PDB file of C-alpha atoms in Angstrom:
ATOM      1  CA  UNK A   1     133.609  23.058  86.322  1.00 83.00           C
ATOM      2  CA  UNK A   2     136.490  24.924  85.095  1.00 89.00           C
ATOM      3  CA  UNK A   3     138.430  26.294  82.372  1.00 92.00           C
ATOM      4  CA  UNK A   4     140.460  23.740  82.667  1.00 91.00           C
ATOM      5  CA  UNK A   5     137.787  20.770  82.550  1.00 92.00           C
ATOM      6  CA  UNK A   6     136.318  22.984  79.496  1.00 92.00           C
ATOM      7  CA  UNK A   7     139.581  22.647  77.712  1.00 93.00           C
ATOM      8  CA  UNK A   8     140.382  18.733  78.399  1.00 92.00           C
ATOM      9  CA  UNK A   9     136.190  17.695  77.646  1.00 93.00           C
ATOM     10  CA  UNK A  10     136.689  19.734  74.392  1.00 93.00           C
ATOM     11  CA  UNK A  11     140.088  17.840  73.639  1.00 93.00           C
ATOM     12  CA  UNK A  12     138.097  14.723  73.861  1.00 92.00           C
ATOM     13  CA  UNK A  13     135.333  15.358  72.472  1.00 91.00           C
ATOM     14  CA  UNK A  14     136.948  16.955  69.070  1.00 91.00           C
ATOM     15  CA  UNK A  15     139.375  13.152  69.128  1.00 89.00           C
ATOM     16  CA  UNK A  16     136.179  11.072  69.339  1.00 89.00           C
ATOM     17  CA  UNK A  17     132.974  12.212  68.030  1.00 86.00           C
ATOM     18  CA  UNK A  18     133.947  11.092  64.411  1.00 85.00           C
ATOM     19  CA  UNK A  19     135.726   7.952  65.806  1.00 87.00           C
ATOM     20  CA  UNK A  20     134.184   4.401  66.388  1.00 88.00           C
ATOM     21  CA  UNK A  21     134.349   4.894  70.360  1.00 88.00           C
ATOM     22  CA  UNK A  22     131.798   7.119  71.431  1.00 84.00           C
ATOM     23  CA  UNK A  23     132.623  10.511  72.182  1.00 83.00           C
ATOM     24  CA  UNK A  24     129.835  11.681  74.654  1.00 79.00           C
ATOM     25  CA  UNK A  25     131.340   7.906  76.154  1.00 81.00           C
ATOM     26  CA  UNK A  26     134.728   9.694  76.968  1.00 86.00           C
ATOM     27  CA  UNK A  27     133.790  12.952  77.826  1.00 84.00           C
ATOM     28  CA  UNK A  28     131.547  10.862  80.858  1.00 81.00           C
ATOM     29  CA  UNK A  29     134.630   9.103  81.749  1.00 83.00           C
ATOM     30  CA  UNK A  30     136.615  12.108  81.673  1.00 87.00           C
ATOM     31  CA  UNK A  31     134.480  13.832  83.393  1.00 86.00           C
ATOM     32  CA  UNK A  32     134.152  11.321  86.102  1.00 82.00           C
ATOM     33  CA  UNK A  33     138.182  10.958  86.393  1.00 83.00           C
ATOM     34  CA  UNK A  34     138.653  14.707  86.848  1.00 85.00           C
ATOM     35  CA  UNK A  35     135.597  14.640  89.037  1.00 85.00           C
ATOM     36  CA  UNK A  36     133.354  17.197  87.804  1.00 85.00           C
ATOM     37  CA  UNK A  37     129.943  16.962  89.165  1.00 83.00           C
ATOM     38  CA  UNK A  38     126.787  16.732  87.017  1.00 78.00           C
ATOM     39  CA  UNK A  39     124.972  19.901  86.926  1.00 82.00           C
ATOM     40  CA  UNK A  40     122.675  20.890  84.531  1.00 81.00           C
ATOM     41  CA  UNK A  41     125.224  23.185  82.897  1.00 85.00           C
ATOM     42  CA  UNK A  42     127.873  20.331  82.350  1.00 85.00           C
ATOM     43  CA  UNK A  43     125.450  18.150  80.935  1.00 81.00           C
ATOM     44  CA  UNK A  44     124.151  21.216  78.545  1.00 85.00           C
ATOM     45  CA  UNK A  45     128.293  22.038  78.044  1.00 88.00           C
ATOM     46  CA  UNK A  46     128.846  17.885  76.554  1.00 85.00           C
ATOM     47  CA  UNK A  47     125.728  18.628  73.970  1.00 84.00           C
ATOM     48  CA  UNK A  48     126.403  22.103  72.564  1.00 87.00           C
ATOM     49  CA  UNK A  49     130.639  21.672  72.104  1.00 90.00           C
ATOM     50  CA  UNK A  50     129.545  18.669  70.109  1.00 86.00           C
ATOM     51  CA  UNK A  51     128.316  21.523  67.273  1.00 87.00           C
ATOM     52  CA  UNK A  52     131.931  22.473  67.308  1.00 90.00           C
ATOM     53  CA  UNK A  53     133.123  19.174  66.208  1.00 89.00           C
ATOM     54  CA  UNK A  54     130.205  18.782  63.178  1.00 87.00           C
ATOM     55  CA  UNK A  55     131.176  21.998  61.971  1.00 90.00           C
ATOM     56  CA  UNK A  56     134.642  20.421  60.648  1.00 90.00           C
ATOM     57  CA  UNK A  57     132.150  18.549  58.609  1.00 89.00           C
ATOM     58  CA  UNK A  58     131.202  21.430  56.223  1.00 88.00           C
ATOM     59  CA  UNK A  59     134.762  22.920  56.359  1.00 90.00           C
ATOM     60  CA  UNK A  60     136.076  19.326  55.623  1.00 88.00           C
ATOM     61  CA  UNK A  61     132.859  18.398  52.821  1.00 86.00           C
ATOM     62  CA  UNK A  62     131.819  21.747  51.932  1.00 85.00           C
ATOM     63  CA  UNK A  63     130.979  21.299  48.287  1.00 84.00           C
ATOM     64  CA  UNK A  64     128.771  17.969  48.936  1.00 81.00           C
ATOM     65  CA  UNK A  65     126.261  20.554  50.567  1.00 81.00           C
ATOM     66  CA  UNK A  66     125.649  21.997  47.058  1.00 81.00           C
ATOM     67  CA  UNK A  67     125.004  19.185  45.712  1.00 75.00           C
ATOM     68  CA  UNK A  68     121.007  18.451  44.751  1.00 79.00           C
ATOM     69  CA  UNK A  69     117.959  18.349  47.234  1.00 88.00           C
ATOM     70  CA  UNK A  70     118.120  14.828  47.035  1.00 87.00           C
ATOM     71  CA  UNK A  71     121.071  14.825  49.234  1.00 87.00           C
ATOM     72  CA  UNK A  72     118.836  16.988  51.999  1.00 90.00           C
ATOM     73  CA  UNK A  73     116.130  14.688  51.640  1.00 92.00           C
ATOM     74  CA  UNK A  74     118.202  11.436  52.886  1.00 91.00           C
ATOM     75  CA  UNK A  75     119.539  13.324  55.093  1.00 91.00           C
ATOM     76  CA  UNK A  76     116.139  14.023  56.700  1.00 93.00           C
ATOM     77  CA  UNK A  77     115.003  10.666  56.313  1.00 94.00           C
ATOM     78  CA  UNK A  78     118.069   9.282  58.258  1.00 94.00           C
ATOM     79  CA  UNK A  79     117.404  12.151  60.855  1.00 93.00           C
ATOM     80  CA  UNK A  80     113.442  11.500  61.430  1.00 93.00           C
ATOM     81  CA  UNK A  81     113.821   8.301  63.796  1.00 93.00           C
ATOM     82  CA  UNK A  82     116.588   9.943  66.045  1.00 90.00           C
ATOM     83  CA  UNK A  83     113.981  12.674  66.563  1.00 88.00           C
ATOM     84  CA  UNK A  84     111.219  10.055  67.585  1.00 89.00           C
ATOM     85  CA  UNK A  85     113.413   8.590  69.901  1.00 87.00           C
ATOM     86  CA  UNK A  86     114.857  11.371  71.530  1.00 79.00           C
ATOM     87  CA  UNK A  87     111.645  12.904  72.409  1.00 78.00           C
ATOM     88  CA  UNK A  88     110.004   9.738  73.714  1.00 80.00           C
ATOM     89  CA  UNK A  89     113.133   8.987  75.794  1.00 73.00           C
ATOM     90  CA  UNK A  90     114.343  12.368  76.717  1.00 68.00           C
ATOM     91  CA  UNK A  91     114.415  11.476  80.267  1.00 69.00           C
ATOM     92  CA  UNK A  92     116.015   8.236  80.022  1.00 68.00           C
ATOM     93  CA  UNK A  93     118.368   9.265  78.193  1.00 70.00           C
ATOM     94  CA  UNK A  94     119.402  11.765  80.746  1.00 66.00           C
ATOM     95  CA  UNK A  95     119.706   9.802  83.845  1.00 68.00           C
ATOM     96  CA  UNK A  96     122.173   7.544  81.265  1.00 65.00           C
ATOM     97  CA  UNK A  97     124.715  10.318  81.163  1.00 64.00           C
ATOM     98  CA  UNK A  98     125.042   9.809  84.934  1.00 65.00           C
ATOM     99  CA  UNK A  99     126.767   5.826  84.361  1.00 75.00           C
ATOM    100  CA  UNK A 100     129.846   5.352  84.060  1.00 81.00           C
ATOM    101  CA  UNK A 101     128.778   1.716  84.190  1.00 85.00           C
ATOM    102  CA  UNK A 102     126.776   1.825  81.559  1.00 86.00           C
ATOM    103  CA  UNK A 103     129.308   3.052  78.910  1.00 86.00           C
ATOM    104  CA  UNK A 104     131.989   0.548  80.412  1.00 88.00           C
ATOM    105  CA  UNK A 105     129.546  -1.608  79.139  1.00 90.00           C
ATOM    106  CA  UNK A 106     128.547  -0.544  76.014  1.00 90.00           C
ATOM    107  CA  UNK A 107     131.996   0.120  75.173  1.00 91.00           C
ATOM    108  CA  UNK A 108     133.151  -3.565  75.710  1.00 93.00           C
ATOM    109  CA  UNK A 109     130.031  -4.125  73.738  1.00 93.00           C
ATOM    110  CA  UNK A 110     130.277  -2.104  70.745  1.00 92.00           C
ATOM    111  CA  UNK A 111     134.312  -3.421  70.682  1.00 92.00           C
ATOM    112  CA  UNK A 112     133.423  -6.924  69.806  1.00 94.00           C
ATOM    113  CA  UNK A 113     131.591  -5.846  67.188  1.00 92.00           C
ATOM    114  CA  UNK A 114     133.779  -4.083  65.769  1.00 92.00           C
ATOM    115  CA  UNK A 115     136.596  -6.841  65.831  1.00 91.00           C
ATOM    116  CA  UNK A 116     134.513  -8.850  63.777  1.00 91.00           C
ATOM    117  CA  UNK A 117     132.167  -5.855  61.816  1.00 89.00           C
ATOM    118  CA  UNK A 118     135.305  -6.248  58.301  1.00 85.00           C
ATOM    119  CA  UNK A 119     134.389 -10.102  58.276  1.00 86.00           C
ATOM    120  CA  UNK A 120     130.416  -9.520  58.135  1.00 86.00           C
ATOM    121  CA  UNK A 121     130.633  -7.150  55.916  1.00 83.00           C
ATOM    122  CA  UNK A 122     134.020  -7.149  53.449  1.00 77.00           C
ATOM    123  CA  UNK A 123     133.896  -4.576  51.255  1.00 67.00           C
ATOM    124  CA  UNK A 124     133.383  -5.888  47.385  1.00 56.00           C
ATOM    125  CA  UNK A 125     135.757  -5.563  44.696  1.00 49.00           C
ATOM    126  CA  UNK A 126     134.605  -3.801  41.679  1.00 44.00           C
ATOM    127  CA  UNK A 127     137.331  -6.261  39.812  1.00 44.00           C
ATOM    128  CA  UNK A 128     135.228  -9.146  40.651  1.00 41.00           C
ATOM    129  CA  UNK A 129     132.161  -8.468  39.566  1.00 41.00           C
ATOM    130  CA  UNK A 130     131.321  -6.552  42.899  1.00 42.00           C
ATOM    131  CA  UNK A 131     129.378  -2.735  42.859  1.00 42.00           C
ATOM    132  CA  UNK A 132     129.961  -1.515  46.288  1.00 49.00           C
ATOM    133  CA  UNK A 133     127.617   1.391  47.134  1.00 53.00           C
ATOM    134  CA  UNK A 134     128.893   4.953  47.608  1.00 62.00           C
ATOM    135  CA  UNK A 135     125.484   7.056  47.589  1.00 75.00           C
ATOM    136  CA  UNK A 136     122.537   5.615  49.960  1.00 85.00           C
ATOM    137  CA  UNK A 137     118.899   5.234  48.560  1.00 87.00           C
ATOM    138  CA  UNK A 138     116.116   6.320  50.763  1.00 91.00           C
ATOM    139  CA  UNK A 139     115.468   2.970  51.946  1.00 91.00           C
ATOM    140  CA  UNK A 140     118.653   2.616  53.173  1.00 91.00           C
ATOM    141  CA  UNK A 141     118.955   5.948  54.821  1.00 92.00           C
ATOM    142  CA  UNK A 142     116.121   5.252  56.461  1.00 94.00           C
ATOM    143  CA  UNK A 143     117.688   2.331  57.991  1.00 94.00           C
ATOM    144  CA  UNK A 144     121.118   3.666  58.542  1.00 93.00           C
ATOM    145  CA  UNK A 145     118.670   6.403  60.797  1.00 93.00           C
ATOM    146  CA  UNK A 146     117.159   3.135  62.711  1.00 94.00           C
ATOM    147  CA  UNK A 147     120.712   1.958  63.392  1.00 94.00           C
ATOM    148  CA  UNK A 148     121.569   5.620  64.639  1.00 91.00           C
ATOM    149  CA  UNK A 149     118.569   5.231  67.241  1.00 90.00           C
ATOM    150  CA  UNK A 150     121.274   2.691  69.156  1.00 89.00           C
ATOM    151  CA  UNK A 151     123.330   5.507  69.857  1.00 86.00           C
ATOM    152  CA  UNK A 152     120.982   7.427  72.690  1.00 84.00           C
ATOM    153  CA  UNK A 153     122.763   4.724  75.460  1.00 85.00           C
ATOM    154  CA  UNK A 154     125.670   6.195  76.238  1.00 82.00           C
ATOM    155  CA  UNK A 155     128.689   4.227  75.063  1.00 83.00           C
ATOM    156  CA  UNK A 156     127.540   2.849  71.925  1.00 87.00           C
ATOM    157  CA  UNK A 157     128.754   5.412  69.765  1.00 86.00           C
ATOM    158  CA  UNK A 158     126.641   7.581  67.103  1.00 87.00           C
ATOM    159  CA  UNK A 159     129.250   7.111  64.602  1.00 88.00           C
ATOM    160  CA  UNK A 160     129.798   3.460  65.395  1.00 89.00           C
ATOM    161  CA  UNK A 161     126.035   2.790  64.967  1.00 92.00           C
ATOM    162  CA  UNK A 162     125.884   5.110  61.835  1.00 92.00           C
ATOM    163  CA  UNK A 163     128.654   3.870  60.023  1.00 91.00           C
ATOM    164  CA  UNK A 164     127.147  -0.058  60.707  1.00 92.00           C
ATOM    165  CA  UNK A 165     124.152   0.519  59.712  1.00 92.00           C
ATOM    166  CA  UNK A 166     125.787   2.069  56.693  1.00 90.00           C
ATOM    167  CA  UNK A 167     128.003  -1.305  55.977  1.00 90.00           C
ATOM    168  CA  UNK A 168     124.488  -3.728  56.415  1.00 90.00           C
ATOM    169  CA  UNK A 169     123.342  -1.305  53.629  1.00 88.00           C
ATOM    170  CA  UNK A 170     126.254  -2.077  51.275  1.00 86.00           C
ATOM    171  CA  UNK A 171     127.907   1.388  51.417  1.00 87.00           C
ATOM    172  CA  UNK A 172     131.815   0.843  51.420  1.00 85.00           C
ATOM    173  CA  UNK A 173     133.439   1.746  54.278  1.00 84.00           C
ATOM    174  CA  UNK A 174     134.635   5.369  53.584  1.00 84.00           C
ATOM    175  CA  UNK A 175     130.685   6.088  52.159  1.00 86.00           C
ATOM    176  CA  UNK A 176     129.437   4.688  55.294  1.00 88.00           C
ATOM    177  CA  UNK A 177     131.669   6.927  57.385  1.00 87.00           C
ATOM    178  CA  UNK A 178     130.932  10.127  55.392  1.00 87.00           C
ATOM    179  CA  UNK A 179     127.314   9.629  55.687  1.00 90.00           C
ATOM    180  CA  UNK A 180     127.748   9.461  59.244  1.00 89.00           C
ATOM    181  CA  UNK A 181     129.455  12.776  59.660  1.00 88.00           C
ATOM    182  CA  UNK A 182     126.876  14.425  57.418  1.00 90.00           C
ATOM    183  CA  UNK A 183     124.280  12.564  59.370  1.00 91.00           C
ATOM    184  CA  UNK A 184     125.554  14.084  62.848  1.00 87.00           C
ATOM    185  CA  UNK A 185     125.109  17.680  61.622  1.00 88.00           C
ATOM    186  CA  UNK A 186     121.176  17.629  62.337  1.00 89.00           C
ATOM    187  CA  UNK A 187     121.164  15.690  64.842  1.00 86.00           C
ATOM    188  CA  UNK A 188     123.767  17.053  67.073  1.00 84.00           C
ATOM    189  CA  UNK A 189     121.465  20.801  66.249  1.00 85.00           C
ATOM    190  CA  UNK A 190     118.570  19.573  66.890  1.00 84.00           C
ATOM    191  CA  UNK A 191     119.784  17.769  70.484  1.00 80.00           C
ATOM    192  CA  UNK A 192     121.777  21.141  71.051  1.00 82.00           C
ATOM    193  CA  UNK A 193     118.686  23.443  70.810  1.00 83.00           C
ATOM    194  CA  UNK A 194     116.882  21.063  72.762  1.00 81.00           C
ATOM    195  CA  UNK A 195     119.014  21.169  75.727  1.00 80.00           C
ATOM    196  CA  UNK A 196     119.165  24.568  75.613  1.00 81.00           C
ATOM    197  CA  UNK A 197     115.312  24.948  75.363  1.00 82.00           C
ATOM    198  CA  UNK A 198     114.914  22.805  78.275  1.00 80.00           C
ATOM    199  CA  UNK A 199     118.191  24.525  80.479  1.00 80.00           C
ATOM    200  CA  UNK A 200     116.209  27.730  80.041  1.00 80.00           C
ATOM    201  CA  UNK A 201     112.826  26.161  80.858  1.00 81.00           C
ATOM    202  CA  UNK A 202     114.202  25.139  84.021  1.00 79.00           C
ATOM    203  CA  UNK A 203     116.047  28.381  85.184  1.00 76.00           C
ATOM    204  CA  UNK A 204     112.428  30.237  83.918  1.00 77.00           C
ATOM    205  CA  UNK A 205     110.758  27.454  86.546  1.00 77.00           C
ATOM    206  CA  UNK A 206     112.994  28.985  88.813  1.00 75.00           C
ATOM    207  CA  UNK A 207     112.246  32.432  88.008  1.00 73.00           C
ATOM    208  CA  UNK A 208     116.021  33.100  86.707  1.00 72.00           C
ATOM    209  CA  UNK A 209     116.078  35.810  83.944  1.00 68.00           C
ATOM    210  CA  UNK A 210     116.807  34.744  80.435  1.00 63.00           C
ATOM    211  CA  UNK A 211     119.209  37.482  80.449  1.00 63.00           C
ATOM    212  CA  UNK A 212     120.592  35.694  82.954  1.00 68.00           C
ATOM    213  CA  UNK A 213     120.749  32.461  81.917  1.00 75.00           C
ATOM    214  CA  UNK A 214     124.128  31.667  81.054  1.00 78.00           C
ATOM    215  CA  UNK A 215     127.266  33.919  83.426  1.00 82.00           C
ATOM    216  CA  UNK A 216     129.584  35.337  81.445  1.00 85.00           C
ATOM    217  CA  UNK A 217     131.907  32.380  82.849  1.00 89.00           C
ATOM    218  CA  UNK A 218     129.878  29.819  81.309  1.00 87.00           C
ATOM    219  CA  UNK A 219     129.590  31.605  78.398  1.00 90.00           C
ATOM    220  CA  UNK A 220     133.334  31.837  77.577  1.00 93.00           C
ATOM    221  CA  UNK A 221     133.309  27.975  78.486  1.00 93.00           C
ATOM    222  CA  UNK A 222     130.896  27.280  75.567  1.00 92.00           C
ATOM    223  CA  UNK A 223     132.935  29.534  73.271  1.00 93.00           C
ATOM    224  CA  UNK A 224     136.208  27.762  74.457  1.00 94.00           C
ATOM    225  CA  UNK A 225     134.666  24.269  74.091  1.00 93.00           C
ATOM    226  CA  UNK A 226     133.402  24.786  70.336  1.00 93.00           C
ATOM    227  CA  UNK A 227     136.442  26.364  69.278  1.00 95.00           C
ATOM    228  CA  UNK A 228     138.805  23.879  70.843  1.00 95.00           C
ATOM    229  CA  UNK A 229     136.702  20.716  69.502  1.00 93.00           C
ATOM    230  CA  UNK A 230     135.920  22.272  65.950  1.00 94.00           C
ATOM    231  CA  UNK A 231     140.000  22.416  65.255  1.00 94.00           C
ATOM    232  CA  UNK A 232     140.472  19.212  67.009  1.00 94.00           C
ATOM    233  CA  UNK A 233     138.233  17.484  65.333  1.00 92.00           C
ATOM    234  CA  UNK A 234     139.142  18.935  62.072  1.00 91.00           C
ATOM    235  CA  UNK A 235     142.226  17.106  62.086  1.00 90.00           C
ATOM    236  CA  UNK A 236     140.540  13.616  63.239  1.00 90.00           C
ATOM    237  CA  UNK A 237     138.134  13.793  60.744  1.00 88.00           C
ATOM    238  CA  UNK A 238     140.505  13.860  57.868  1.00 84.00           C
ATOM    239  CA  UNK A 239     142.614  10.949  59.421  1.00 86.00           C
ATOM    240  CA  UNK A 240     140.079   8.811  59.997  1.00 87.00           C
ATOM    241  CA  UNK A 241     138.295   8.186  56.665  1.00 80.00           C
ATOM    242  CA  UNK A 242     141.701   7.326  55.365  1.00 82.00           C
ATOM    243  CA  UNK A 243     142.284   4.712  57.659  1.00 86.00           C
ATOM    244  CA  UNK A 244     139.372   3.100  58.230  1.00 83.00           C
ATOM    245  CA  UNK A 245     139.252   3.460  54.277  1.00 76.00           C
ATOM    246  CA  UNK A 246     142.577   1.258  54.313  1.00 81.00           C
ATOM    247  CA  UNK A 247     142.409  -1.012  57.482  1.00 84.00           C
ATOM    248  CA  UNK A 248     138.851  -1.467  58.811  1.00 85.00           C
ATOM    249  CA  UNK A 249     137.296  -1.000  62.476  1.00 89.00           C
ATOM    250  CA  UNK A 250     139.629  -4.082  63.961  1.00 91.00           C
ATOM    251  CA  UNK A 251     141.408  -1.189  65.755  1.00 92.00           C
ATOM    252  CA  UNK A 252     138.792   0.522  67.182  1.00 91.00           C
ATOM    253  CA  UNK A 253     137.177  -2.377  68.427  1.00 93.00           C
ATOM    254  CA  UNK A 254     140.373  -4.033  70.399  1.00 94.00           C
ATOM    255  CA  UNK A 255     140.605   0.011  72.303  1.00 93.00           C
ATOM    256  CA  UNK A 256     137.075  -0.229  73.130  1.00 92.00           C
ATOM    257  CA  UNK A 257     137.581  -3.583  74.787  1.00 94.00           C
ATOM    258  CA  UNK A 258     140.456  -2.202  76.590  1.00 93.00           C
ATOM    259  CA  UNK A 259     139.422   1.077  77.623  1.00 89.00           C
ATOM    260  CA  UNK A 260     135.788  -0.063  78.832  1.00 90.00           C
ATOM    261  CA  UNK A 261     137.293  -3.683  80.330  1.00 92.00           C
ATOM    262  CA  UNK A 262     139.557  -1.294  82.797  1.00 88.00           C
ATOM    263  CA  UNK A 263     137.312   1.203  83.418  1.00 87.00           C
ATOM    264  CA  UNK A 264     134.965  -2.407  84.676  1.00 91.00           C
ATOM    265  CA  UNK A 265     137.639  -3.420  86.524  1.00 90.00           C
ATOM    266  CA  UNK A 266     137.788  -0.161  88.495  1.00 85.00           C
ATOM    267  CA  UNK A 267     134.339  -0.225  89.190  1.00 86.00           C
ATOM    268  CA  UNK A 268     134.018  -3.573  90.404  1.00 88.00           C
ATOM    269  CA  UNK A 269     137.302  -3.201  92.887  1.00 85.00           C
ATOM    270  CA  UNK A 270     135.320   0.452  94.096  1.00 81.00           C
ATOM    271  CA  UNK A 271     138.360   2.289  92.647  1.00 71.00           C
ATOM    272  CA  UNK A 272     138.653   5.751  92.629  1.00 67.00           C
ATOM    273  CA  UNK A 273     137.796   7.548  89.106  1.00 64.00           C
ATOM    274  CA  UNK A 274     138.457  11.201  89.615  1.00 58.00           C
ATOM    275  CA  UNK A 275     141.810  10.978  89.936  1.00 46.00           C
ATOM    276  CA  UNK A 276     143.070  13.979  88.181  1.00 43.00           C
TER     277      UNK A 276
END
């Protein structure tokens, strides 16, 4: 892995993690097209940039965290069944970040949804009668939580997931998305400081020195990544709650179709993907 491969994953990831199209999704298909093998670093490296990209969250929404410890506590509620799932499935979930196949999948998936997600759940007009729902009660962060436990196959999309199982909840579209990006802050920590627990259980196994643990190569790589994908994603964030405010998912759900129908059709005619 390289500086280069850094930069590009970090690109992607800041473009996509607040998007309907799975970001960790991309970054697999990236890294498969400019052939970067799967070590135990690169898989810590597509975790830890991800804190990067929340952080535009708090630059972006900083005075909803002073808001009461009610907020918090739906927050945590929304965040317990990710936890649940992550630790029973920890090594599942790992040997998923290895398919390519599997987020081709998941991506054609999670597009048809979205083509039809507006229709199943139009948003209701306060002129008619309607009271669409802009702040989540526990019972419904709780289930916008379950709906986040889809996202641990790769492909799916944590913020596609979220932001559904905001809209079966009632939330309008632009509620639904914010709780999404407030909802990725713990949970992209907690999976972060996971990884890294378990990267430096595994070098200690080997009898590497924590002091050790990362090279001062890998090190600027991490610093690179979080920088590049925290301004990146900065920018998406802001342009995506106003159009998905305005015109829906319908968009997001005809490029998933696309994106994951070719990247099918390159696996099933034994292509080449790392072709950069």
């Amino acid at each position: 892995m390289t500086y280069w491969h850094a930069l590009l994953l970090a690109i992607v990831e800041g473009l996509t993690e607040f998007l309907p199209v799975s970001s960790t999704g991309h970054m697999i298909i990236a890294s498969a097209l400019l052939g970067i093998p799967a070590t135990p670093f690169f898989k810590l490296y597509l975790v830890v940039i991800q804190l990067g990209a929340i952080l535009s969250v708090f630059v972006v929404y900083w005075k909803r965290f002073f808001q009461s410890i009610d907020f918090y506590l739906k927050l945590l509620v929304a965040f317990l069944p990710i936890v649940l799932v992550g630790l029973l499935f920890k090594k599942h979930i790992d040997a998923l970040l290895e398919s390519v196949t599997t987020v081709a999948v998941m991506l054609v998936i999670g597009g048809v949804v979205l083509l039809f997600i507006d229709r199943w759940f139009p948003q209701e007009d306060p002129k008619e009668g309607g009271h669409p729902v802009t702040n989540p009660s526990f019972k419904e962060a709780l289930m916008i939580g379950l709906f986040q436990c889809l996202a641990v196959v790769p492909g799916t999309s944590r913020s596609a997931a979220t932001i559904i199982g905001g809209l079966t909840q009632k939330l309008t579209r632009r509620a639904a998305a914010e709780f999404a990006f407030f909802l990725a802050m713990p949970t992209m920590a907690a999976a972060a400081v996971k990884d890294v627990y378990d990267y430096y259980k595994e070098a200690k196994a080997q009898g590497i020195d924590v002091a050790h643990l990362f090279s001062g190569t890998e090190l600027k790589m991490l610093a690179l990544g979080n920088v590049v994908a925290f301004v990146v994603a900065l920018l998406a964030i802001r342009l995506f709650v106003g159009f998905v405010a305005r015109y829906g998912f319908r968009a997001f759900g005809i490029y998933r179709i696309i994106a994951g129908g070719i990247l099918l059709i390159m696996l099933a005619l034994n292509l080449p993907l790392n072709v950069l």
